[in-house]
Coordinates of C-alpha atoms in Angstrom, one line a residue:
Chain A
M234 CA -37.1 -3.4 13.8
R235 CA -38.1 -3.7 17.1
L236 CA -40.5 -6.6 18.3
N237 CA -42.7 -6.3 21.1
D238 CA -43.4 -9.7 22.9
E239 CA -46.7 -10.6 21.0
E240 CA -44.6 -10.0 18.0
Q241 CA -41.6 -11.9 18.5
A242 CA -44.5 -14.6 19.5
M243 CA -46.2 -14.1 16.0
L244 CA -42.9 -14.7 14.5
A245 CA -42.2 -18.0 16.4
G246 CA -44.8 -19.5 14.9
E247 CA -46.5 -19.7 18.7
M248 CA -49.4 -18.4 17.8
G249 CA -50.0 -20.3 14.2
E250 CA -48.9 -20.6 10.7
P251 CA -51.4 -18.2 9.6
K252 CA -49.7 -15.6 12.2
R253 CA -46.1 -16.1 11.3
W254 CA -46.4 -15.6 7.9
A255 CA -48.5 -12.3 8.0
I256 CA -45.6 -10.8 10.3
D257 CA -42.7 -12.2 8.2
H258 CA -44.7 -10.3 5.2
Q259 CA -44.5 -7.2 7.3
I260 CA -40.8 -7.8 8.1
K261 CA -39.7 -8.2 5.0
V262 CA -41.8 -5.2 3.1
G263 CA -41.1 -3.0 6.9
R264 CA -37.4 -3.7 6.1
M265 CA -37.2 -2.0 2.6
F266 CA -38.7 1.2 3.5
D267 CA -36.8 1.2 7.0
A268 CA -39.6 1.1 9.0
E269 CA -38.3 0.5 13.4
D270 CA -41.6 -1.2 13.9
L271 CA -45.2 -2.2 14.0
V272 CA -48.1 0.4 14.6
P273 CA -51.5 -1.2 15.4
V274 CA -54.5 -0.5 13.3
S275 CA -58.2 0.1 13.5
Q276 CA -59.4 -2.1 10.6
S277 CA -58.0 -4.0 7.5
H278 CA -59.4 -3.4 3.8
M279 CA -58.7 -5.9 0.9
M280 CA -58.7 -5.9 -2.6
A281 CA -59.2 -9.2 -4.1
D282 CA -61.1 -9.8 -6.6
P283 CA -60.0 -13.0 -8.6
E284 CA -58.6 -10.9 -11.8
S285 CA -56.0 -9.8 -9.3
V286 CA -55.3 -12.4 -7.0
G287 CA -55.5 -15.2 -10.0
D288 CA -56.3 -18.7 -9.3
A289 CA -52.3 -19.1 -7.4
G290 CA -53.9 -16.0 -5.0
V291 CA -57.1 -18.2 -4.6
S292 CA -55.1 -21.3 -3.3
F293 CA -53.3 -19.2 -0.9
L294 CA -56.2 -17.9 0.4
E295 CA -57.5 -21.5 1.3
K296 CA -54.6 -22.1 2.7
L297 CA -54.5 -19.6 5.1
A298 CA -57.9 -20.6 5.8
D299 CA -57.6 -24.0 6.6
Q300 CA -54.2 -23.6 8.9
G301 CA -57.1 -22.1 11.0
A302 CA -56.4 -18.1 10.3
R303 CA -59.2 -15.6 11.7
V304 CA -58.3 -11.4 11.9
A305 CA -57.3 -10.0 14.5
I306 CA -59.3 -6.4 13.4
P307 CA -62.4 -5.5 11.9
M308 CA -61.3 -6.3 8.0
I309 CA -63.5 -5.3 5.0
T310 CA -63.1 -6.5 0.9
D311 CA -62.9 -3.9 -2.1
P312 CA -65.6 -4.6 -4.9
R313 CA -65.5 -8.6 -6.3
G314 CA -65.1 -9.1 -9.8
V315 CA -68.1 -10.7 -10.5
D316 CA -71.4 -9.9 -9.9
L317 CA -72.9 -13.2 -9.2
N318 CA -76.5 -12.6 -9.9
Y319 CA -75.2 -11.0 -13.6
Y320 CA -72.5 -12.4 -15.1
R321 CA -73.3 -14.6 -18.3
P322 CA -74.9 -11.9 -19.5
L323 CA -71.9 -10.4 -19.7
G324 CA -69.3 -12.9 -21.1
Q325 CA -67.9 -13.8 -18.2
T326 CA -67.2 -17.8 -17.8
E327 CA -68.1 -19.9 -15.0
E328 CA -64.3 -20.8 -14.0
M329 CA -64.3 -17.1 -13.1
A330 CA -67.7 -16.7 -11.1
D331 CA -65.8 -20.3 -8.9
L332 CA -62.4 -18.3 -8.9
D333 CA -64.9 -15.7 -6.2
R334 CA -66.5 -18.2 -5.3
R335 CA -63.9 -19.9 -3.8
T336 CA -62.5 -16.6 -2.1
I337 CA -65.6 -15.4 -1.2
E338 CA -65.3 -18.9 1.0
A339 CA -62.0 -18.7 2.1
C340 CA -62.4 -14.7 3.1
S341 CA -65.9 -15.9 5.2
K342 CA -64.1 -18.4 6.9
M343 CA -61.0 -15.8 8.0
G344 CA -64.1 -14.0 9.4
I345 CA -63.1 -10.7 6.7
L346 CA -66.5 -9.0 5.8
M347 CA -67.6 -9.6 2.3
T348 CA -68.1 -6.0 2.5
N349 CA -66.9 -5.9 -1.6
T350 CA -66.9 -1.3 -1.6
C351 CA -64.2 0.9 -2.5
T352 CA -66.5 3.7 -0.7
N353 CA -66.5 2.5 2.4
Y354 CA -65.4 5.7 3.5
Q355 CA -68.8 6.5 2.2
T356 CA -71.0 3.8 3.2
I357 CA -68.9 0.7 6.2
M358 CA -66.9 3.3 9.3
S359 CA -65.0 6.4 7.9
P360 CA -62.0 6.7 9.8
V361 CA -61.0 9.7 11.8
L362 CA -58.4 12.1 11.7
G363 CA -55.2 10.4 13.6
D364 CA -56.3 6.9 12.8
H365 CA -54.1 4.4 11.9
V366 CA -56.1 2.1 9.4
A367 CA -54.6 -0.4 6.6
F368 CA -56.4 -0.1 3.5
G369 CA -56.0 -1.4 0.5
D370 CA -57.9 0.3 -2.8
T371 CA -55.7 3.1 -3.5
G372 CA -59.1 5.6 -3.9
V373 CA -59.6 4.6 -0.5
V374 CA -56.6 5.5 0.5
I375 CA -56.1 8.8 -0.7
Y376 CA -60.0 9.8 0.4
S377 CA -58.6 8.4 3.8
N378 CA -55.1 9.9 4.4
S379 CA -56.7 13.1 2.7
V380 CA -60.0 13.7 3.4
C381 CA -60.7 11.5 6.2
G382 CA -57.2 13.0 8.2
A383 CA -56.5 9.0 8.7
R384 CA -52.6 7.2 8.7
S385 CA -53.1 4.9 6.2
N386 CA -49.9 3.5 2.8
Y387 CA -51.6 1.8 0.0
E388 CA -52.2 -2.6 1.6
G389 CA -52.0 -4.8 -1.7
G390 CA -54.3 -7.3 -1.1
P391 CA -51.2 -9.5 0.4
S392 CA -50.5 -7.0 3.6
A393 CA -54.3 -5.9 3.6
L394 CA -54.5 -9.5 4.5
A395 CA -51.6 -9.3 7.1
A396 CA -52.6 -6.6 8.4
G397 CA -55.8 -7.9 8.6
L398 CA -54.2 -11.8 10.9
T399 CA -51.8 -9.4 13.1
G400 CA -53.6 -6.2 13.8
R401 CA -50.4 -4.1 13.3
T402 CA -49.2 -2.6 10.5
P403 CA -44.7 -1.6 9.6
R404 CA -44.9 2.8 10.6
Y405 CA -43.4 3.9 7.9
G406 CA -44.2 5.9 5.3
L407 CA -47.7 7.8 5.3
H408 CA -47.8 6.7 9.3
L409 CA -45.2 9.1 9.8
D410 CA -45.3 13.0 10.1
E411 CA -42.5 14.0 8.2
M412 CA -44.4 11.6 5.5
R413 CA -47.2 13.8 5.5
R414 CA -46.0 17.1 4.5
A415 CA -46.7 18.5 0.9
T416 CA -43.5 18.4 -1.0
R417 CA -45.9 20.3 -4.4
R418 CA -47.1 23.1 -4.5
F419 CA -50.8 23.7 -6.7
V420 CA -52.9 27.1 -7.3
V421 CA -55.9 26.5 -9.4
R422 CA -56.7 29.4 -11.2
Q423 CA -60.2 27.7 -13.0
Q424 CA -62.3 26.2 -10.1
P425 CA -63.3 22.5 -10.8
K426 CA -67.7 22.3 -11.5
G427 CA -69.3 18.4 -11.2
L428 CA -67.6 15.3 -11.0
T429 CA -65.8 15.4 -14.2
D430 CA -63.5 18.4 -13.3
W431 CA -62.8 17.3 -10.3
G432 CA -61.8 13.6 -11.7
V433 CA -59.8 15.7 -14.1
L434 CA -58.1 18.1 -12.1
G435 CA -57.1 14.9 -9.8
A436 CA -55.7 13.5 -13.0
L437 CA -53.1 16.0 -13.9
V438 CA -51.9 17.2 -10.4
G439 CA -51.0 13.2 -10.1
K440 CA -49.9 13.1 -13.7
L441 CA -47.6 16.5 -12.9
A442 CA -46.6 14.8 -9.0
G443 CA -45.8 11.8 -10.9
S444 CA -44.5 9.1 -7.8
Y445 CA -46.0 7.4 -4.3
W446 CA -43.5 9.8 -2.2
E447 CA -45.3 12.5 -3.7
V448 CA -48.1 15.1 -1.5
P449 CA -48.9 17.7 -3.3
V450 CA -51.1 20.4 -1.6
I451 CA -53.5 22.6 -3.7
E452 CA -54.4 26.3 -3.6
G453 CA -57.4 28.4 -5.0
L454 CA -60.0 26.5 -4.7
E455 CA -63.3 29.1 -4.1
V456 CA -65.5 26.0 -4.0
V457 CA -66.3 23.6 -1.3
P458 CA -66.3 20.1 -2.9
T459 CA -68.1 17.3 -1.7
S460 CA -67.7 13.9 -0.6
D461 CA -68.0 12.5 -4.3
D462 CA -66.0 15.1 -5.8
L463 CA -63.5 14.0 -4.0
K464 CA -63.6 10.6 -4.1
H465 CA -63.3 10.9 -7.7
M466 CA -60.6 13.8 -7.9
G467 CA -59.1 11.3 -5.4
A468 CA -59.1 8.3 -7.4
A469 CA -57.8 9.6 -10.5
M470 CA -54.7 11.4 -8.3
A471 CA -53.9 8.2 -7.4
S472 CA -54.6 6.3 -10.4
F473 CA -52.6 8.7 -12.7
G474 CA -49.1 9.3 -10.0
S475 CA -49.7 6.6 -7.8
I476 CA -50.6 9.3 -5.0
P477 CA -51.9 8.6 -1.9
L478 CA -52.5 11.7 0.1
F479 CA -53.0 15.7 -0.4
H480 CA -53.8 18.7 0.8
L481 CA -56.2 21.4 -0.3
V482 CA -55.5 24.5 1.8
G483 CA -58.7 25.2 3.7
I484 CA -60.7 22.2 3.5
T485 CA -59.1 19.6 4.0
P486 CA -58.7 18.3 7.8
E487 CA -54.3 19.2 8.0
S488 CA -53.9 21.7 6.8
P489 CA -55.8 24.8 7.3
T490 CA -53.0 27.0 6.2
L491 CA -50.7 26.5 3.8
A492 CA -47.6 26.9 6.2
A493 CA -49.1 23.8 8.4
V494 CA -48.3 21.0 6.0
G495 CA -44.5 23.3 5.1
G496 CA -46.1 23.9 1.6
E497 CA -44.5 28.0 2.0
K498 CA -41.1 27.5 1.2
L499 CA -42.6 25.6 -2.1
K500 CA -42.3 26.7 -5.5
A501 CA -45.3 27.6 -6.5
E502 CA -47.3 25.1 -10.0
E503 CA -50.0 26.8 -11.7
I504 CA -52.5 25.1 -13.1
T505 CA -54.5 26.4 -16.0
A506 CA -57.8 26.2 -18.1
A507 CA -54.7 25.1 -20.9
D508 CA -53.6 22.3 -18.9
L509 CA -57.2 20.7 -17.7
N510 CA -58.4 20.6 -21.6
A511 CA -55.2 19.6 -22.3
L512 CA -55.3 16.9 -20.4
R513 CA -59.3 16.0 -21.5
S514 CA -58.8 16.3 -25.0
G515 CA -57.1 12.7 -24.6
F516 CA -60.4 10.8 -23.9
G517 CA -62.5 10.9 -27.3
G518 CA -64.6 13.7 -28.6
R519 CA -68.1 14.3 -30.4
G520 CA -69.6 12.6 -32.7
D521 CA -67.5 9.7 -31.8
K522 CA -69.3 5.9 -31.4
V523 CA -69.5 4.4 -28.4
D524 CA -70.0 0.7 -27.7
V525 CA -70.8 1.3 -24.3
V526 CA -71.6 3.6 -20.9
V527 CA -69.4 3.0 -17.9
F528 CA -70.0 4.2 -14.5
A529 CA -68.2 3.1 -12.1
A530 CA -64.5 3.7 -10.7
P531 CA -65.1 4.5 -7.5
Q532 CA -68.5 2.7 -6.6
L533 CA -71.4 5.1 -6.9
S534 CA -72.8 6.8 -3.3
L535 CA -76.3 6.9 -3.1
V536 CA -76.5 11.2 -3.7
E537 CA -74.9 9.7 -7.6
M538 CA -77.1 6.7 -8.2
Q539 CA -79.7 9.5 -8.1
Q540 CA -78.5 11.6 -10.6
V541 CA -78.1 8.8 -12.9
A542 CA -81.6 7.5 -12.3
D543 CA -83.0 11.3 -13.2
L544 CA -80.9 11.3 -15.9
C545 CA -82.5 8.1 -17.3
A546 CA -86.2 8.6 -16.1
G547 CA -88.8 7.8 -18.7
Q548 CA -85.5 7.2 -21.8
T549 CA -84.9 5.0 -23.9
L550 CA -80.7 4.0 -24.3
K551 CA -79.5 2.9 -27.4
T552 CA -76.0 2.1 -26.4
P553 CA -75.4 -1.1 -23.3
M554 CA -75.2 1.5 -19.9
L555 CA -73.9 -1.0 -16.7
V556 CA -73.7 1.1 -13.1
C557 CA -71.6 0.0 -10.1
T558 CA -72.4 0.3 -6.6
S559 CA -71.8 -1.1 -3.8
P560 CA -73.3 -4.1 -2.0
Q561 CA -74.8 -1.6 0.6
V562 CA -76.2 1.5 -1.6
Y563 CA -77.5 -0.5 -4.2
A564 CA -79.7 -2.4 -0.7
D565 CA -80.9 0.9 -0.8
A566 CA -81.3 2.1 -4.3
V567 CA -83.5 -0.7 -4.8
R568 CA -86.0 0.0 -1.4
M569 CA -86.4 3.3 -3.3
K570 CA -86.6 2.8 -6.8
L571 CA -83.6 3.7 -8.7
V572 CA -82.6 0.3 -9.9
E573 CA -85.8 0.1 -11.2
T574 CA -85.2 3.5 -13.4
I575 CA -82.2 2.9 -14.5
E576 CA -83.1 -0.1 -15.6
A577 CA -86.4 0.2 -17.6
S578 CA -84.2 2.7 -19.5
G579 CA -82.5 -0.4 -20.9
G580 CA -79.5 0.2 -17.9
K581 CA -78.2 -2.4 -16.0
V582 CA -76.8 -1.7 -12.2
L583 CA -74.2 -4.0 -11.0
E584 CA -73.6 -4.9 -7.0
G585 CA -70.4 -5.6 -5.3
T586 CA -68.1 -5.4 -8.7
C587 CA -66.6 -2.0 -10.7
F588 CA -66.2 -2.2 -13.9
Y589 CA -62.1 -2.2 -14.6
N590 CA -61.6 -4.8 -12.0
Q591 CA -64.7 -7.1 -13.4
Y592 CA -62.3 -9.0 -16.3
A593 CA -62.2 -5.7 -18.6
R594 CA -60.3 -7.3 -21.6
E595 CA -62.4 -10.4 -21.3
I596 CA -66.4 -8.7 -21.3
G597 CA -65.0 -6.5 -24.1
V598 CA -63.8 -8.6 -26.8
A599 CA -66.9 -10.8 -25.7
N600 CA -69.2 -7.8 -26.2
G601 CA -67.5 -5.9 -29.2
W602 CA -67.0 -2.9 -27.0
K603 CA -63.9 -0.7 -28.5
R604 CA -65.5 2.6 -27.2
L605 CA -66.2 3.1 -23.5
L606 CA -68.0 6.3 -22.3
S607 CA -67.3 7.1 -18.5
N608 CA -67.4 10.5 -16.4
S609 CA -64.5 8.5 -14.4
T610 CA -61.1 10.2 -14.8
K611 CA -59.2 6.9 -12.8
I612 CA -61.4 4.3 -15.3
V613 CA -60.6 6.1 -18.6
N614 CA -57.0 6.2 -17.6
I615 CA -57.0 2.3 -16.7
L616 CA -58.6 1.0 -19.9
G617 CA -56.4 2.1 -22.3
G618 CA -54.1 -0.9 -21.2
Y619 CA -56.9 -3.3 -21.7
G620 CA -57.8 -2.6 -25.3
Y621 CA -60.8 -0.3 -25.5
Q622 CA -60.6 3.4 -26.5
P623 CA -62.1 5.5 -23.5
A624 CA -63.5 8.6 -23.8
L625 CA -64.6 11.1 -21.4
A626 CA -67.9 13.0 -20.2
S627 CA -70.0 14.3 -18.0
M628 CA -72.4 12.1 -16.7
E629 CA -75.2 14.4 -17.6
D630 CA -73.0 13.8 -21.6
C631 CA -72.4 9.8 -21.2
V632 CA -76.4 9.2 -20.2
A633 CA -77.6 11.7 -23.2
S634 CA -74.7 9.7 -25.1
A635 CA -76.1 6.6 -24.4
I636 CA -79.4 7.7 -25.1
A637 CA -78.3 8.8 -29.0
G638 CA -76.0 6.3 -29.8
E639 CA -72.5 8.1 -30.0
I640 CA -71.0 11.1 -27.4
V641 CA -73.3 14.2 -27.5
Chain B
M92 CA -17.7 -5.2 -14.9
I93 CA -19.9 -1.9 -13.4
E94 CA -20.8 -2.4 -9.6
F95 CA -24.3 0.1 -9.1
K96 CA -25.0 0.7 -5.2
C97 CA -29.1 0.9 -4.4
H98 CA -31.3 -0.2 -1.0
K99 CA -31.4 -3.0 0.1
G100 CA -33.9 -5.4 -1.3
I101 CA -36.3 -8.0 -1.4
G102 CA -36.1 -11.4 -2.7
S103 CA -32.8 -13.5 -4.1
K104 CA -30.2 -13.2 -6.1
V105 CA -30.4 -13.6 -9.5
E106 CA -28.9 -12.8 -13.1
G107 CA -30.8 -11.9 -16.6
E108 CA -31.5 -9.2 -19.6
A109 CA -32.2 -5.8 -18.7
L110 CA -35.2 -4.4 -20.0
V111 CA -35.0 -0.8 -20.0
A112 CA -37.1 2.5 -20.3
D113 CA -37.6 5.5 -17.9
D114 CA -41.2 5.0 -17.8
N115 CA -43.0 3.7 -14.8
F116 CA -44.9 0.5 -14.1
S117 CA -48.2 -0.9 -13.2
A118 CA -49.0 -5.0 -14.0
R119 CA -52.4 -4.2 -14.3
Y120 CA -52.3 -1.0 -16.4
D121 CA -49.3 -2.1 -18.7
L122 CA -49.3 -5.7 -19.0
D123 CA -51.0 -8.4 -20.9
R124 CA -50.0 -11.0 -18.4
I125 CA -51.6 -14.1 -20.3
K126 CA -49.1 -13.7 -23.6
G127 CA -46.0 -12.0 -21.3
V128 CA -45.6 -8.3 -23.3
F129 CA -46.1 -4.6 -22.1
S130 CA -49.9 -4.6 -24.0
R131 CA -50.5 -0.8 -23.2
P132 CA -49.9 1.1 -26.4
Q133 CA -48.4 4.7 -24.9
H134 CA -45.7 2.1 -22.5
K135 CA -42.1 3.1 -24.0
L136 CA -41.8 -0.5 -23.8
A137 CA -45.3 -1.7 -25.5
G138 CA -44.8 -4.7 -27.3
E139 CA -41.6 -6.2 -25.5
S140 CA -41.7 -9.6 -24.1
Y141 CA -40.6 -9.2 -19.9
R142 CA -40.7 -12.6 -19.6
D143 CA -36.9 -13.2 -17.1
K144 CA -36.2 -10.2 -18.0
I145 CA -34.5 -7.4 -15.2
L146 CA -37.0 -4.9 -15.7
V147 CA -35.6 -1.4 -15.2
L148 CA -37.9 1.2 -15.0
N149 CA -38.6 4.7 -12.8
T150 CA -41.6 4.2 -10.0
A151 CA -44.8 2.4 -9.5
K152 CA -48.0 4.0 -11.0
G153 CA -51.5 3.1 -10.0
G154 CA -53.6 0.6 -8.1
V155 CA -53.5 -2.2 -5.8
A156 CA -53.6 -4.7 -7.3
T157 CA -50.2 -5.5 -9.1
A158 CA -48.7 -7.4 -5.4
W159 CA -51.1 -10.0 -6.4
M160 CA -50.6 -9.7 -10.4
L161 CA -46.9 -10.5 -8.9
H162 CA -47.9 -13.1 -7.6
E163 CA -50.4 -15.1 -10.2
M164 CA -47.4 -14.1 -13.1
K165 CA -44.7 -16.0 -10.8
S166 CA -46.4 -19.1 -10.5
R167 CA -46.9 -19.6 -14.2
N168 CA -43.5 -18.7 -14.8
I169 CA -44.6 -15.7 -16.8
V170 CA -43.0 -12.5 -14.9
P171 CA -39.9 -10.7 -14.7
K172 CA -37.0 -12.4 -12.6
A173 CA -36.2 -9.2 -10.7
I174 CA -37.1 -5.2 -10.7
L175 CA -35.2 -2.1 -10.4
F176 CA -37.3 1.2 -10.0
N177 CA -35.6 4.2 -9.2
A178 CA -38.3 4.3 -6.3
A179 CA -40.7 1.3 -5.7
N180 CA -43.8 2.0 -4.0
T181 CA -45.2 0.0 -0.6
I182 CA -47.9 -2.4 -3.3
L183 CA -44.7 -3.1 -5.4
A184 CA -42.8 -4.0 -2.5
Q185 CA -45.7 -6.4 -0.9
G186 CA -46.0 -8.5 -4.1
A187 CA -42.8 -8.5 -4.1
A188 CA -42.2 -10.0 -1.1
L189 CA -45.2 -12.4 -1.4
A190 CA -43.7 -13.7 -5.0
E191 CA -40.2 -14.4 -3.6
L192 CA -39.3 -12.3 -6.6
T193 CA -36.3 -9.8 -6.8
M194 CA -37.0 -6.3 -5.8
C195 CA -34.3 -3.7 -5.1
D196 CA -35.1 0.8 -5.5
R197 CA -32.8 3.7 -4.6
F198 CA -29.5 4.1 -6.4
E199 CA -26.7 6.3 -4.6
D200 CA -24.7 7.0 -8.7
G201 CA -28.5 7.9 -10.1
D202 CA -31.2 6.9 -12.2
V203 CA -31.0 3.6 -12.6
T204 CA -32.8 3.5 -16.2
S205 CA -29.8 5.4 -17.3
L206 CA -27.0 3.9 -15.9
L207 CA -28.5 0.2 -17.2
K208 CA -29.0 -0.2 -20.9
T209 CA -31.0 -2.9 -22.9
G210 CA -29.8 -5.9 -22.8
D211 CA -26.7 -5.9 -20.4
Q212 CA -26.1 -8.6 -18.8
V213 CA -27.1 -8.2 -14.8
V214 CA -26.7 -9.5 -11.7
V215 CA -29.1 -8.4 -8.9
D216 CA -28.3 -9.1 -5.1
P217 CA -31.0 -7.8 -2.9
D218 CA -29.7 -8.5 0.5
A219 CA -26.1 -6.6 0.0
G220 CA -28.1 -3.8 -1.9
L221 CA -25.6 -4.3 -5.2
V222 CA -26.2 -4.2 -9.1
T223 CA -23.4 -6.2 -11.3
V224 CA -23.3 -5.3 -14.8
L225 CA -20.9 -8.4 -16.5
N226 CA -21.1 -7.1 -19.8
R227 CA -19.8 -3.5 -19.4
D228 CA -16.2 -1.8 -17.6

């Protein structure tokens, strides 16, 4: 890999051990993907929830912080594993909270901004067309690439940290023009209505395309999605297929036409109502008991918070309901009394966490939760491996089910 | 002995027993990382122990958590010896680099999940881009 003078100095350890580790890590990864050099990035976003970082990872972060590591560019974080204002009632332990406290201290010492959000493109600083970034959360990466036209690979915790320290990332994958061209072409015949429909469409395309190296282009959409629609679509596509970029013809910035992304040469694959229903029917049905209702994955926007609050207003929930949002939205939702409305019905709003990365297995066991209902196609996909029997429904039906105590 | 060429990978040379499925992989979605088994009922390796195995799978799936998780699994020694893929993704490569775990992908001879069989005794040499099956001719 070609390195400039500054990068050579980093590798030689002249700029401290943390930067030496960081660039060495980037070279190892870049070599596996045949990167020729490093590209400067404007922001970095790291997943560092304690469940995935683990004790070994937290010790690693502390060691770097003690060695004087300091980020070179704005660097922000994904949701935490524990809402430190509300964890004991969920059955989370003091050990889990301590691991989170240690992570926060080590990261803060390095100058990392603890934004704790997987919706930073809605809340912090949205990247722009052509912007090279090093983003972590898969939902963030696919949204930033597809909707904003920014350029990022999936940067897992270690490599996002490395990018924060060096201010660059290996130039491979989606930093290259040729890797952003469509490889699969899908034609939609049924128009999505609402967040869950967008999620199901994303899930199906993700499942069909099914690899990090595929770029789906979707045509046939007659409705223009909102930011929240695309948030759910992208998160589901990334979750089901590990897909980091999609194009919507006439909607997303790199695909004003099918030809602009090379899609006209690809075989058109139809997505029918039957395909969508088959995917949906894999996740639960009416009349089933429900143990917990969850709104998360990704965290809720202020608009979604208002929608949930409106559905809860004046109601009493029979089933526990958890709503996960970012600290930025949480503050606004408190000020606008949306949190108060949701909690008056018996729901609980969690700040800076997301359900699936807050020890979902352990809190499921602690609370006897098996049957989980959500409007997030991403979360119902993940939680099968965590001992849950997840079911999928619209936001309206989720709240109605929490009121009824069974899936309506 | 059979040799298969792959892209140059990450980590050191290791030998172990293959555990193979034409399925995809995520440490977060698929594993009980305390017991060291595949726990997602839909996974083709559900119930199988991955500890010290040469895992052979199709590609990565899902999110970014696996990058930290491989490092954490390695620290507790409940980790595969190596993972071979038809196509790794960025997260798996980053996780392998941090955990110093052996990982290779892109096999010249075709689909690695058909080339190797569960129970094969396998040597993985990432620097050479070479996988050797010791128990077959």
